[in-house]
mmCIF file of C-alpha atoms and ligand atoms in Angstrom:
data_model
loop_
_atom_site.group_PDB
_atom_site.id
_atom_site.type_symbol
_atom_site.label_atom_id
_atom_site.label_comp_id
_atom_site.label_asym_id
_atom_site.label_seq_id
_atom_site.Cartn_x
_atom_site.Cartn_y
_atom_site.Cartn_z
ATOM 1 C CA MET A 177 -22.097 -12.261 -18.374
ATOM 2 C CA LEU A 178 -19.459 -14.732 -19.512
ATOM 3 C CA GLY A 179 -15.981 -13.839 -18.358
ATOM 4 C CA CYS A 180 -17.189 -11.446 -15.647
ATOM 5 C CA THR A 181 -16.867 -12.380 -11.995
ATOM 6 C CA VAL A 182 -18.406 -10.285 -9.245
ATOM 7 C CA MET A 183 -16.169 -10.501 -6.210
ATOM 8 C CA GLN A 184 -17.954 -11.202 -2.945
ATOM 9 C CA TYR A 185 -17.791 -8.229 -0.539
ATOM 10 C CA ARG A 186 -15.936 -9.457 2.533
ATOM 11 C CA GLY A 187 -15.953 -6.311 4.673
ATOM 12 C CA THR A 188 -13.961 -3.151 5.245
ATOM 13 C CA ALA A 189 -10.540 -3.415 6.838
ATOM 14 C CA LEU A 190 -8.140 -0.893 8.294
ATOM 15 C CA VAL A 191 -4.534 -2.068 8.105
ATOM 16 C CA THR A 192 -1.978 -0.015 10.018
ATOM 17 C CA GLY A 193 1.670 -0.023 9.027
ATOM 18 C CA ALA A 194 0.498 -0.771 5.505
ATOM 19 C CA GLY A 195 3.154 1.329 3.794
ATOM 20 C CA SER A 196 5.589 -1.567 3.579
ATOM 21 C CA GLY A 197 6.395 -5.138 4.541
ATOM 22 C CA ILE A 198 3.772 -7.319 6.212
ATOM 23 C CA GLY A 199 1.142 -4.566 6.360
ATOM 24 C CA LEU A 200 1.358 -3.806 2.650
ATOM 25 C CA ALA A 201 1.220 -7.492 1.724
ATOM 26 C CA THR A 202 -1.788 -7.888 4.011
ATOM 27 C CA ALA A 203 -3.607 -4.902 2.516
ATOM 28 C CA ARG A 204 -3.032 -6.295 -0.982
ATOM 29 C CA VAL A 205 -4.219 -9.787 -0.108
ATOM 30 C CA LEU A 206 -7.339 -8.477 1.648
ATOM 31 C CA ALA A 207 -8.156 -6.137 -1.253
ATOM 32 C CA ALA A 208 -7.673 -8.941 -3.771
ATOM 33 C CA SER A 209 -10.036 -11.098 -1.725
ATOM 34 C CA GLY A 210 -12.981 -8.702 -1.690
ATOM 35 C CA PHE A 211 -12.269 -6.360 1.239
ATOM 36 C CA SER A 212 -12.312 -2.604 0.951
ATOM 37 C CA VAL A 213 -9.043 -1.639 2.614
ATOM 38 C CA ALA A 214 -7.877 1.519 4.356
ATOM 39 C CA LEU A 215 -4.092 1.578 4.577
ATOM 40 C CA ALA A 216 -2.741 3.794 7.364
ATOM 41 C CA SER A 217 0.965 4.320 7.680
ATOM 42 C CA LEU A 218 3.791 6.777 8.263
ATOM 43 C CA GLU A 219 5.091 6.882 4.678
ATOM 44 C CA PRO A 220 4.284 10.256 3.087
ATOM 45 C CA ASP A 221 3.414 8.661 -0.257
ATOM 46 C CA ALA A 222 0.956 5.882 -0.875
ATOM 47 C CA PRO A 223 2.190 2.576 -2.300
ATOM 48 C CA PRO A 224 0.573 1.495 -5.584
ATOM 49 C CA LEU A 225 -3.141 1.048 -4.865
ATOM 50 C CA THR A 226 -6.006 -0.823 -6.485
ATOM 51 C CA ASP A 227 -9.573 0.529 -6.589
ATOM 52 C CA ALA A 228 -10.385 -1.309 -3.374
ATOM 53 C CA MET A 229 -7.638 0.501 -1.426
ATOM 54 C CA CYS A 230 -7.379 3.994 0.130
ATOM 55 C CA TYR A 231 -4.206 5.341 1.705
ATOM 56 C CA TYR A 232 -4.104 7.566 4.800
ATOM 57 C CA ARG A 233 -0.854 9.002 6.075
ATOM 58 C CA ALA A 234 -1.045 8.511 9.833
ATOM 59 C CA ASP A 235 1.139 8.187 12.909
ATOM 60 C CA ILE A 236 -0.648 5.816 15.252
ATOM 61 C CA ALA A 237 1.472 7.019 18.158
ATOM 62 C CA GLN A 238 -0.507 10.292 17.971
ATOM 63 C CA ILE A 239 -3.491 8.980 19.855
ATOM 64 C CA GLY A 240 -5.297 12.328 19.740
ATOM 65 C CA GLU A 241 -5.581 11.882 15.959
ATOM 66 C CA HIS A 242 -7.221 8.444 15.998
ATOM 67 C CA ALA A 243 -10.827 9.641 16.067
ATOM 68 C CA ALA A 244 -10.328 11.958 13.087
ATOM 69 C CA LEU A 245 -8.548 9.224 11.129
ATOM 70 C CA LEU A 246 -11.363 6.797 11.790
ATOM 71 C CA ALA A 247 -13.991 9.382 10.830
ATOM 72 C CA ARG A 248 -12.249 9.956 7.484
ATOM 73 C CA ILE A 249 -12.037 6.246 6.772
ATOM 74 C CA ILE A 250 -15.696 5.645 7.637
ATOM 75 C CA ALA A 251 -16.731 8.585 5.449
ATOM 76 C CA ASP A 252 -14.726 7.154 2.537
ATOM 77 C CA LEU A 253 -15.274 3.414 2.915
ATOM 78 C CA GLY A 254 -18.101 2.853 5.389
ATOM 79 C CA PRO A 255 -18.072 1.117 8.790
ATOM 80 C CA LEU A 256 -15.080 -1.038 9.621
ATOM 81 C CA THR A 257 -15.498 -4.773 10.030
ATOM 82 C CA CYS A 258 -11.809 -5.582 10.502
ATOM 83 C CA LEU A 259 -8.784 -3.936 12.076
ATOM 84 C CA VAL A 260 -5.300 -5.258 11.412
ATOM 85 C CA ASN A 261 -2.787 -3.775 13.840
ATOM 86 C CA CYS A 262 0.480 -4.100 11.973
ATOM 87 C CA ALA A 263 2.289 -0.781 12.520
ATOM 88 C CA GLY A 264 5.390 -1.417 14.549
ATOM 89 C CA VAL A 265 8.937 -0.316 15.139
ATOM 90 C CA THR A 266 11.901 -2.054 16.655
ATOM 91 C CA SER A 267 14.563 -0.709 18.994
ATOM 92 C CA LEU A 268 16.402 2.409 17.865
ATOM 93 C CA VAL A 269 19.658 0.494 18.303
ATOM 94 C CA ARG A 270 20.110 -3.255 18.707
ATOM 95 C CA GLY A 271 22.388 -3.809 21.685
ATOM 96 C CA ASP A 272 22.897 -4.690 25.317
ATOM 97 C CA MET A 273 19.738 -4.056 27.320
ATOM 98 C CA LEU A 274 21.936 -2.544 30.012
ATOM 99 C CA ALA A 275 22.508 0.293 27.547
ATOM 100 C CA LEU A 276 18.879 0.564 26.375
ATOM 101 C CA THR A 277 17.846 4.221 26.286
ATOM 102 C CA PRO A 278 14.573 5.752 27.488
ATOM 103 C CA GLU A 279 14.215 7.270 23.977
ATOM 104 C CA SER A 280 14.140 3.851 22.367
ATOM 105 C CA PHE A 281 11.889 2.412 25.091
ATOM 106 C CA ASP A 282 9.371 5.268 24.837
ATOM 107 C CA ARG A 283 9.261 5.159 21.025
ATOM 108 C CA VAL A 284 8.740 1.394 20.865
ATOM 109 C CA LEU A 285 6.074 1.423 23.561
ATOM 110 C CA ALA A 286 4.359 4.483 22.029
ATOM 111 C CA VAL A 287 3.824 2.735 18.706
ATOM 112 C CA ASN A 288 3.738 -0.993 19.433
ATOM 113 C CA LEU A 289 1.642 -0.843 22.589
ATOM 114 C CA ARG A 290 0.166 2.560 23.495
ATOM 115 C CA GLY A 291 -0.787 3.631 19.967
ATOM 116 C CA THR A 292 -1.941 0.125 19.093
ATOM 117 C CA PHE A 293 -4.076 -0.174 22.232
ATOM 118 C CA PHE A 294 -5.802 3.197 21.871
ATOM 119 C CA LEU A 295 -6.438 2.766 18.161
ATOM 120 C CA THR A 296 -7.972 -0.630 18.906
ATOM 121 C CA GLN A 297 -10.069 0.977 21.626
ATOM 122 C CA VAL A 298 -11.494 3.613 19.274
ATOM 123 C CA VAL A 299 -12.175 1.010 16.562
ATOM 124 C CA ALA A 300 -13.794 -1.360 19.068
ATOM 125 C CA ARG A 301 -16.147 1.392 20.244
ATOM 126 C CA HIS A 302 -17.030 2.127 16.632
ATOM 127 C CA MET A 303 -17.697 -1.548 15.901
ATOM 128 C CA LEU A 304 -19.918 -1.838 18.981
ATOM 129 C CA ASP A 305 -21.871 1.243 17.849
ATOM 130 C CA CYS A 306 -22.474 -0.183 14.375
ATOM 131 C CA PRO A 307 -24.844 -3.085 13.872
ATOM 132 C CA PRO A 308 -22.955 -6.080 12.506
ATOM 133 C CA PRO A 309 -23.378 -6.398 8.745
ATOM 134 C CA ALA A 310 -25.204 -9.587 7.804
ATOM 135 C CA ASP A 311 -22.859 -12.502 7.093
ATOM 136 C CA VAL A 312 -19.721 -10.369 7.429
ATOM 137 C CA PRO A 313 -17.454 -11.556 10.253
ATOM 138 C CA ARG A 314 -15.798 -8.889 12.379
ATOM 139 C CA SER A 315 -12.310 -9.154 13.794
ATOM 140 C CA ILE A 316 -9.378 -7.355 15.321
ATOM 141 C CA ILE A 317 -6.104 -8.955 14.276
ATOM 142 C CA THR A 318 -2.884 -7.827 15.881
ATOM 143 C CA ILE A 319 0.557 -8.596 14.508
ATOM 144 C CA GLY A 320 2.572 -9.411 17.595
ATOM 145 C CA SER A 321 5.872 -11.236 17.420
ATOM 146 C CA SER A 322 7.642 -14.442 18.334
ATOM 147 C CA ASN A 323 9.467 -12.090 20.716
ATOM 148 C CA ALA A 324 6.374 -12.063 22.906
ATOM 149 C CA GLU A 325 7.971 -15.240 24.264
ATOM 150 C CA ILE A 326 11.385 -15.682 22.676
ATOM 151 C CA VAL A 327 14.020 -13.557 24.373
ATOM 152 C CA GLY A 328 15.779 -11.132 22.048
ATOM 153 C CA GLU A 329 18.365 -9.658 24.343
ATOM 154 C CA THR A 330 19.401 -6.957 21.891
ATOM 155 C CA ARG A 331 15.823 -5.622 21.594
ATOM 156 C CA ALA A 332 14.475 -5.645 25.128
ATOM 157 C CA ASP A 333 11.952 -2.835 24.632
ATOM 158 C CA TYR A 334 10.535 -4.536 21.536
ATOM 159 C CA CYS A 335 10.172 -7.880 23.340
ATOM 160 C CA MET A 336 8.411 -6.285 26.309
ATOM 161 C CA ALA A 337 6.000 -4.384 24.073
ATOM 162 C CA LYS A 338 5.154 -7.523 22.093
ATOM 163 C CA ALA A 339 4.607 -9.528 25.291
ATOM 164 C CA ALA A 340 2.126 -6.871 26.413
ATOM 165 C CA VAL A 341 0.389 -6.976 23.033
ATOM 166 C CA GLY A 342 -0.235 -10.680 23.661
ATOM 167 C CA MET A 343 -2.277 -9.770 26.733
ATOM 168 C CA MET A 344 -3.930 -6.895 24.869
ATOM 169 C CA ASN A 345 -5.278 -9.403 22.365
ATOM 170 C CA LYS A 346 -6.791 -11.570 25.091
ATOM 171 C CA LEU A 347 -8.330 -8.559 26.818
ATOM 172 C CA PHE A 348 -10.060 -7.333 23.656
ATOM 173 C CA ALA A 349 -11.147 -10.884 22.866
ATOM 174 C CA ALA A 350 -12.879 -11.215 26.245
ATOM 175 C CA ARG A 351 -14.462 -7.763 26.006
ATOM 176 C CA LEU A 352 -15.797 -8.111 22.465
ATOM 177 C CA ALA A 353 -16.705 -11.792 22.107
ATOM 178 C CA SER A 354 -20.361 -11.339 23.062
ATOM 179 C CA ALA A 355 -20.713 -8.729 20.324
ATOM 180 C CA GLY A 356 -19.454 -11.198 17.730
ATOM 181 C CA ILE A 357 -16.111 -9.469 17.281
ATOM 182 C CA ALA A 358 -13.166 -11.863 17.413
ATOM 183 C CA ALA A 359 -9.642 -10.847 18.397
ATOM 184 C CA PHE A 360 -6.581 -12.705 17.199
ATOM 185 C CA GLU A 361 -2.836 -12.266 17.445
ATOM 186 C CA ILE A 362 -0.313 -13.439 14.876
ATOM 187 C CA ARG A 363 3.273 -13.970 15.998
ATOM 188 C CA PRO A 364 5.557 -13.941 12.972
ATOM 189 C CA GLY A 365 9.012 -15.439 13.192
ATOM 190 C CA ILE A 366 11.742 -14.059 10.922
ATOM 191 C CA ILE A 367 10.167 -12.323 7.951
ATOM 192 C CA HIS A 368 11.940 -10.602 5.048
ATOM 193 C CA THR A 369 11.060 -6.915 5.504
ATOM 194 C CA ALA A 370 12.724 -3.571 6.141
ATOM 195 C CA MET A 371 12.575 -4.319 9.864
ATOM 196 C CA THR A 372 14.849 -7.344 9.589
ATOM 197 C CA SER A 373 17.140 -5.946 6.879
ATOM 198 C CA PRO A 374 19.814 -4.767 9.365
ATOM 199 C CA ALA A 375 20.116 -8.339 10.672
ATOM 200 C CA VAL A 376 20.036 -10.342 7.422
ATOM 201 C CA ALA A 377 23.465 -11.950 7.904
ATOM 202 C CA ARG A 378 22.621 -12.988 11.467
ATOM 203 C CA TYR A 379 19.255 -14.456 10.521
ATOM 204 C CA ASP A 380 20.727 -16.178 7.433
ATOM 205 C CA ARG A 381 23.132 -17.954 9.780
ATOM 206 C CA PHE A 382 20.296 -18.772 12.181
ATOM 207 C CA VAL A 383 18.268 -20.370 9.379
ATOM 208 C CA ALA A 384 21.317 -22.205 7.989
ATOM 209 C CA ASP A 385 22.060 -23.566 11.468
ATOM 210 C CA GLY A 386 18.591 -25.146 11.692
ATOM 211 C CA GLY A 387 16.918 -22.468 13.822
ATOM 212 C CA VAL A 388 13.856 -22.557 11.565
ATOM 213 C CA PRO A 389 12.603 -26.130 11.019
ATOM 214 C CA MET A 390 11.054 -25.186 7.660
ATOM 215 C CA ASN A 391 14.529 -24.032 6.594
ATOM 216 C CA ARG A 392 13.590 -20.662 5.180
ATOM 217 C CA TRP A 393 12.820 -17.092 6.053
ATOM 218 C CA GLY A 394 9.164 -16.136 6.150
ATOM 219 C CA GLU A 395 7.788 -13.771 3.552
ATOM 220 C CA PRO A 396 5.207 -11.012 4.137
ATOM 221 C CA ASP A 397 2.697 -13.076 2.143
ATOM 222 C CA ASP A 398 3.022 -15.914 4.686
ATOM 223 C CA VAL A 399 1.623 -13.567 7.316
ATOM 224 C CA ALA A 400 -0.877 -11.932 4.962
ATOM 225 C CA ALA A 401 -2.393 -15.331 4.118
ATOM 226 C CA THR A 402 -2.898 -15.960 7.824
ATOM 227 C CA VAL A 403 -4.584 -12.588 8.302
ATOM 228 C CA LEU A 404 -6.947 -13.380 5.424
ATOM 229 C CA THR A 405 -7.888 -16.728 6.965
ATOM 230 C CA LEU A 406 -8.791 -15.013 10.224
ATOM 231 C CA ALA A 407 -10.420 -11.939 8.675
ATOM 232 C CA ARG A 408 -12.810 -13.894 6.507
ATOM 233 C CA GLY A 409 -13.971 -15.873 9.514
ATOM 234 C CA ASP A 410 -12.493 -19.232 8.620
ATOM 235 C CA ILE A 411 -11.779 -20.012 12.281
ATOM 236 C CA PRO A 412 -15.278 -19.259 13.534
ATOM 237 C CA TYR A 413 -15.351 -20.707 17.056
ATOM 238 C CA ALA A 414 -12.219 -19.123 18.486
ATOM 239 C CA THR A 415 -11.119 -15.798 19.864
ATOM 240 C CA GLY A 416 -8.170 -14.533 21.893
ATOM 241 C CA ILE A 417 -5.829 -17.125 20.419
ATOM 242 C CA HIS A 418 -2.451 -16.469 18.833
ATOM 243 C CA LEU A 419 -0.952 -18.191 15.799
ATOM 244 C CA ASP A 420 2.803 -18.781 15.510
ATOM 245 C CA ILE A 421 3.788 -18.067 11.910
ATOM 246 C CA GLY A 422 7.463 -18.822 12.068
ATOM 247 C CA GLY A 423 8.168 -21.972 10.084
ATOM 248 C CA GLY A 424 8.341 -23.925 13.328
ATOM 249 C CA MET A 425 10.907 -21.705 15.044
ATOM 250 C CA GLN A 426 8.570 -21.210 18.013
ATOM 251 C CA LEU A 427 8.585 -24.947 18.779
ATOM 252 C CA HIS A 428 10.386 -25.799 21.996
ATOM 253 C CA ARG A 429 13.005 -28.323 20.995
ATOM 254 C CA VAL A 430 15.761 -30.163 22.796
HETATM 255 P P1 LIG B 644 8.317 -2.749 8.134
HETATM 256 O O1 LIG B 644 9.297 -1.839 8.753
HETATM 257 O O2 LIG B 644 8.472 -3.159 6.718
HETATM 258 O O3 LIG B 644 6.834 -2.181 8.306
HETATM 259 C C1 LIG B 644 6.423 -1.453 9.417
HETATM 260 C C2 LIG B 644 5.403 -0.470 8.955
HETATM 261 O O4 LIG B 644 4.855 0.207 10.092
HETATM 262 C C3 LIG B 644 5.983 0.614 8.030
HETATM 263 O O5 LIG B 644 5.120 0.823 6.950
HETATM 264 C C4 LIG B 644 6.039 1.829 8.947
HETATM 265 O O6 LIG B 644 5.944 3.065 8.258
HETATM 266 C C5 LIG B 644 4.821 1.576 9.794
HETATM 267 N N1 LIG B 644 4.856 2.350 11.034
HETATM 268 C C6 LIG B 644 5.851 2.419 11.929
HETATM 269 N N2 LIG B 644 5.532 3.265 12.914
HETATM 270 C C7 LIG B 644 4.300 3.735 12.620
HETATM 271 C C8 LIG B 644 3.447 4.657 13.244
HETATM 272 N N3 LIG B 644 3.807 5.293 14.371
HETATM 273 N N4 LIG B 644 2.239 4.919 12.680
HETATM 274 C C9 LIG B 644 1.881 4.293 11.515
HETATM 275 N N5 LIG B 644 2.671 3.425 10.880
HETATM 276 C C10 LIG B 644 3.864 3.152 11.429
HETATM 277 O O7 LIG B 644 8.331 -4.030 9.099
HETATM 278 P P2 LIG B 644 7.423 -5.336 9.135
HETATM 279 O O8 LIG B 644 8.349 -6.434 9.412
HETATM 280 O O9 LIG B 644 6.503 -5.412 7.989
HETATM 281 O O10 LIG B 644 6.599 -5.077 10.484
HETATM 282 C C11 LIG B 644 5.189 -5.174 10.553
HETATM 283 C C12 LIG B 644 4.810 -5.732 11.910
HETATM 284 O O11 LIG B 644 5.273 -7.079 11.996
HETATM 285 C C13 LIG B 644 5.416 -5.004 13.088
HETATM 286 O O12 LIG B 644 4.452 -4.871 14.114
HETATM 287 C C14 LIG B 644 6.523 -5.927 13.531
HETATM 288 O O13 LIG B 644 6.820 -5.783 14.895
HETATM 289 C C15 LIG B 644 5.916 -7.265 13.227
HETATM 290 N N6 LIG B 644 6.874 -8.360 13.116
HETATM 291 C C16 LIG B 644 7.802 -8.387 12.124
HETATM 292 C C17 LIG B 644 8.692 -9.458 12.066
HETATM 293 C C18 LIG B 644 9.733 -9.577 10.990
HETATM 294 O O14 LIG B 644 10.539 -10.522 11.064
HETATM 295 N N7 LIG B 644 9.781 -8.692 10.005
HETATM 296 C C19 LIG B 644 8.640 -10.474 13.018
HETATM 297 C C20 LIG B 644 7.688 -10.404 14.019
HETATM 298 C C21 LIG B 644 6.812 -9.344 14.051
#
């Protein structure tokens, strides 16, 4: 019929940390591109949703709740073809690592590494149990950070967790490649979100001083566009790689 377009079904994605920032932008971009999207996040209320989106309030640090969360999502939306690990927290207090507290360390590791690893594990098992849908690529995409390599002395726990997530990505890539499930990591630079809002003045100065060759902050949509590229299988003969999405700030320069 003239004027009607039927959007191609791209798959079913679970995006964690989708209540705000990069995760929300990613969920929107995936949904607008033909994915059914489960958004899982801590926020008690769902953000505005389209028909292709379902919101689940979830704390990914509660690893005993992962199986039930996944079962609900599969019952609502069908088998997952894509996981986007985006839920993350930064240090409770930015400051000298010699004053870093076990409370901050445990919280950051519980979400950014432990919760992320065990959720990925339960999703990977599910994907292996489900026959791959014809022509639908499958992927696990983890939002790491430039701090996997760049030292952020005031957020030592965050940097260590993100470095470990870099290895997590490679491990899942090696384990799942033969099943046709790719694993990718995205390392954003400085992105305008709630996470960076306490450090806006500092990062504004950093950008103004030439710290970011592209001369601007990143936006959540910069990362979301990268997730979409990976999730729809546009980089078909790669797995275990990471992409630096930081306007060039991850270049080593002298
Ligand atoms: P944000 O604070 O806007 O979003 C984080 C989201 O994760 C929120 O919706 C929050 O509710 C959710 N979340 C936190 N803990 C959770 C938990 N236990 N269970 C479920 N959801 C949880 O920040 P953002 O910048 O959009 O961060 C998204 C990801 O991007 C994080 O992993 C972060 O480390 C990473 N990242 C951000 C930047 C940046 O500059 N903003 C840079 C590099 C990496």
